[in-house]
Amino acid sequence: MPYTVQIKVMPLTELLDPQGKAVMGAIENLGITGIGDVRIGKHITLQVNADTEADAKKVAEEAASKILANPVMEYFEIEVEA
Amino acid sequence: MPYTVQIKVMPLTELLDPQGKAVMGAIENLGITGIGDVRIGKHITLQVNADTEADAKKVAEEAASKILANPVMEYFEIEVEA
């Protein structure tokens, strides 16, 4: 069965995010108000063929921990859609 | 009231995603099976101060369309969390 898996990879909260800081500055320069903080990471969509939703999640977790995220600087969250 | 806004910015589906293709190749080389397609985009988390959830969404939409996403190559989806 085909599943769509959404993976969010973000910089660890205890680390600075220079890209986010730069975009925050640009947002202020544009005059957009009300935004207090910006953090920027990656979003990855996988098409996974698996028997069950749990299997699809397992495959995505393997891919995320082996190649998509760097655990020294990033954490990831996985969401499986049928 | 503070809201956390999640913004997903992905390459338009009708466009090729060379970064995703490269990661797909790496996943195959690692011997991970069952993954048919990989697409890679950005994930942005905003902290927004607004009176209502709708206001927070409006601010995020302005930021996304003015600076976070390039409409020629990308689309975005916004999700507001209380």
Coordinates of C-alpha atoms in Angstrom, one line a residue:
Chain A
M1 CA 0.0 0.0 0.0
P2 CA 1.3 3.5 -0.8
Y3 CA 1.8 5.9 2.0
T4 CA 2.8 9.5 1.9
V5 CA 5.2 10.3 4.7
Q6 CA 5.9 13.9 5.8
I7 CA 9.3 14.5 7.6
K8 CA 10.1 17.7 9.3
V9 CA 13.8 18.3 10.0
M10 CA 14.6 21.3 12.2
P11 CA 17.7 22.7 13.9
L12 CA 17.8 21.7 17.6
T13 CA 16.2 24.3 19.8
E14 CA 19.3 24.8 21.9
L15 CA 21.2 25.8 18.7
L16 CA 21.3 29.2 17.0
D17 CA 19.7 29.3 13.6
P18 CA 21.6 31.9 11.5
Q19 CA 19.4 31.4 8.4
G20 CA 16.3 32.0 10.5
K21 CA 17.9 35.1 12.1
A22 CA 18.6 36.5 8.6
V23 CA 15.1 35.9 7.4
M24 CA 13.8 37.5 10.6
G25 CA 15.8 40.6 9.7
A26 CA 14.4 40.6 6.2
I27 CA 10.8 40.3 7.5
E28 CA 11.4 43.3 9.8
N29 CA 12.8 45.3 6.8
L30 CA 9.7 44.5 4.9
G31 CA 7.6 46.0 7.6
I32 CA 5.8 42.8 8.5
T33 CA 5.0 43.1 12.3
G34 CA 4.0 40.5 14.9
I35 CA 6.6 37.9 14.1
G36 CA 8.9 37.2 17.1
D37 CA 11.1 34.3 15.9
V38 CA 11.9 32.4 12.8
R39 CA 13.4 28.9 12.5
I40 CA 14.2 27.3 9.2
G41 CA 14.6 23.6 8.5
K42 CA 13.9 21.0 5.8
H43 CA 10.6 19.4 4.8
I44 CA 10.9 16.0 3.1
T45 CA 8.0 14.1 1.5
L46 CA 8.5 10.4 0.9
Q47 CA 6.3 8.0 -1.1
V48 CA 6.6 4.7 0.7
N49 CA 5.3 1.3 -0.3
A50 CA 4.6 -0.7 2.8
D51 CA 2.1 -3.2 4.2
T52 CA 1.1 -1.2 7.2
E53 CA 1.3 2.4 8.4
A54 CA 3.8 1.2 11.1
D55 CA 6.0 -0.3 8.5
A56 CA 6.0 2.9 6.4
K57 CA 6.9 4.8 9.5
K58 CA 9.8 2.4 10.2
V59 CA 11.2 2.9 6.7
A60 CA 10.9 6.6 7.0
E61 CA 12.6 6.6 10.4
E62 CA 15.5 4.6 8.9
A63 CA 15.9 7.0 6.0
A64 CA 15.6 10.1 8.3
S65 CA 18.2 8.9 10.9
K66 CA 20.6 7.5 8.3
I67 CA 20.6 10.3 5.7
L68 CA 18.0 13.0 6.0
A69 CA 18.8 14.5 9.4
N70 CA 22.1 15.2 11.2
P71 CA 21.5 14.3 14.8
V72 CA 24.3 16.6 16.0
M73 CA 22.4 19.6 14.8
E74 CA 18.9 18.6 13.9
Y75 CA 15.9 16.6 15.1
F76 CA 13.1 15.2 13.0
E77 CA 9.4 14.5 13.2
I78 CA 7.6 11.9 11.1
E79 CA 3.9 11.9 10.1
V80 CA 2.4 9.1 8.0
E81 CA -0.6 9.8 5.7
A82 CA -2.6 6.9 4.2
Chain B
M1 CA -1.6 35.9 22.1
P2 CA 1.4 33.9 20.9
Y3 CA 0.8 31.4 18.1
T4 CA 3.2 28.9 16.5
V5 CA 2.8 28.8 12.8
Q6 CA 4.2 25.9 10.7
I7 CA 4.9 26.7 7.0
K8 CA 5.8 24.0 4.5
V9 CA 7.4 25.2 1.3
M10 CA 7.8 22.6 -1.4
P11 CA 8.8 22.6 -5.1
L12 CA 5.8 22.7 -7.4
T13 CA 4.7 19.1 -8.3
E14 CA 5.1 19.7 -12.0
L15 CA 8.7 20.6 -11.5
L16 CA 11.7 18.2 -11.2
D17 CA 13.3 18.2 -7.8
P18 CA 17.1 17.4 -8.4
Q19 CA 17.9 17.5 -4.7
G20 CA 15.1 14.9 -4.0
K21 CA 16.4 12.8 -6.9
A22 CA 19.9 12.8 -5.4
V23 CA 18.7 11.8 -2.0
M24 CA 16.6 9.1 -3.6
G25 CA 19.8 7.7 -5.2
A26 CA 21.6 7.8 -1.8
I27 CA 18.7 6.0 -0.1
E28 CA 18.9 3.2 -2.7
N29 CA 22.7 3.0 -2.2
L30 CA 22.1 2.6 1.5
G31 CA 19.9 -0.4 0.7
I32 CA 16.7 1.1 2.2
T33 CA 13.8 -0.4 0.2
G34 CA 10.2 0.7 -0.3
I35 CA 10.7 4.3 -1.0
G36 CA 9.4 5.4 -4.4
D37 CA 9.9 9.1 -4.5
V38 CA 11.6 11.9 -2.5
R39 CA 10.8 15.6 -2.6
I40 CA 12.7 18.1 -0.5
G41 CA 11.5 21.6 0.5
K42 CA 11.8 23.9 3.4
H43 CA 10.0 24.0 6.8
I44 CA 9.7 27.3 8.6
T45 CA 8.4 27.8 12.1
L46 CA 7.2 31.3 13.0
Q47 CA 6.3 32.6 16.5
V48 CA 3.5 35.1 15.8
N49 CA 1.9 37.5 18.2
A50 CA -1.7 38.1 17.1
D51 CA -5.1 38.6 18.5
T52 CA -6.7 35.7 16.8
E53 CA -5.7 32.6 14.9
A54 CA -7.0 34.1 11.7
D55 CA -4.7 37.2 12.2
A56 CA -1.7 34.9 12.9
K57 CA -2.4 33.1 9.6
K58 CA -2.7 36.4 7.7
V59 CA 0.7 37.5 9.0
A60 CA 2.3 34.2 8.1
E61 CA 0.7 34.3 4.6
E62 CA 2.1 37.7 4.0
A63 CA 5.6 36.6 5.1
A64 CA 5.4 33.4 3.1
S65 CA 4.3 35.1 -0.1
K66 CA 6.7 38.0 0.2
I67 CA 9.8 36.3 1.3
L68 CA 9.7 32.7 2.3
A69 CA 8.5 31.1 -0.9
N70 CA 9.2 31.7 -4.6
P71 CA 5.8 31.3 -6.4
V72 CA 7.6 30.5 -9.7
M73 CA 9.0 27.3 -8.3
E74 CA 7.4 26.6 -4.9
Y75 CA 4.0 26.4 -3.2
F76 CA 3.4 26.8 0.6
E77 CA 1.0 25.4 3.2
I78 CA 0.3 27.1 6.5
E79 CA -0.8 25.6 9.7
V80 CA -1.5 27.6 12.9
E81 CA -1.0 26.0 16.4
A82 CA -2.4 27.8 19.4

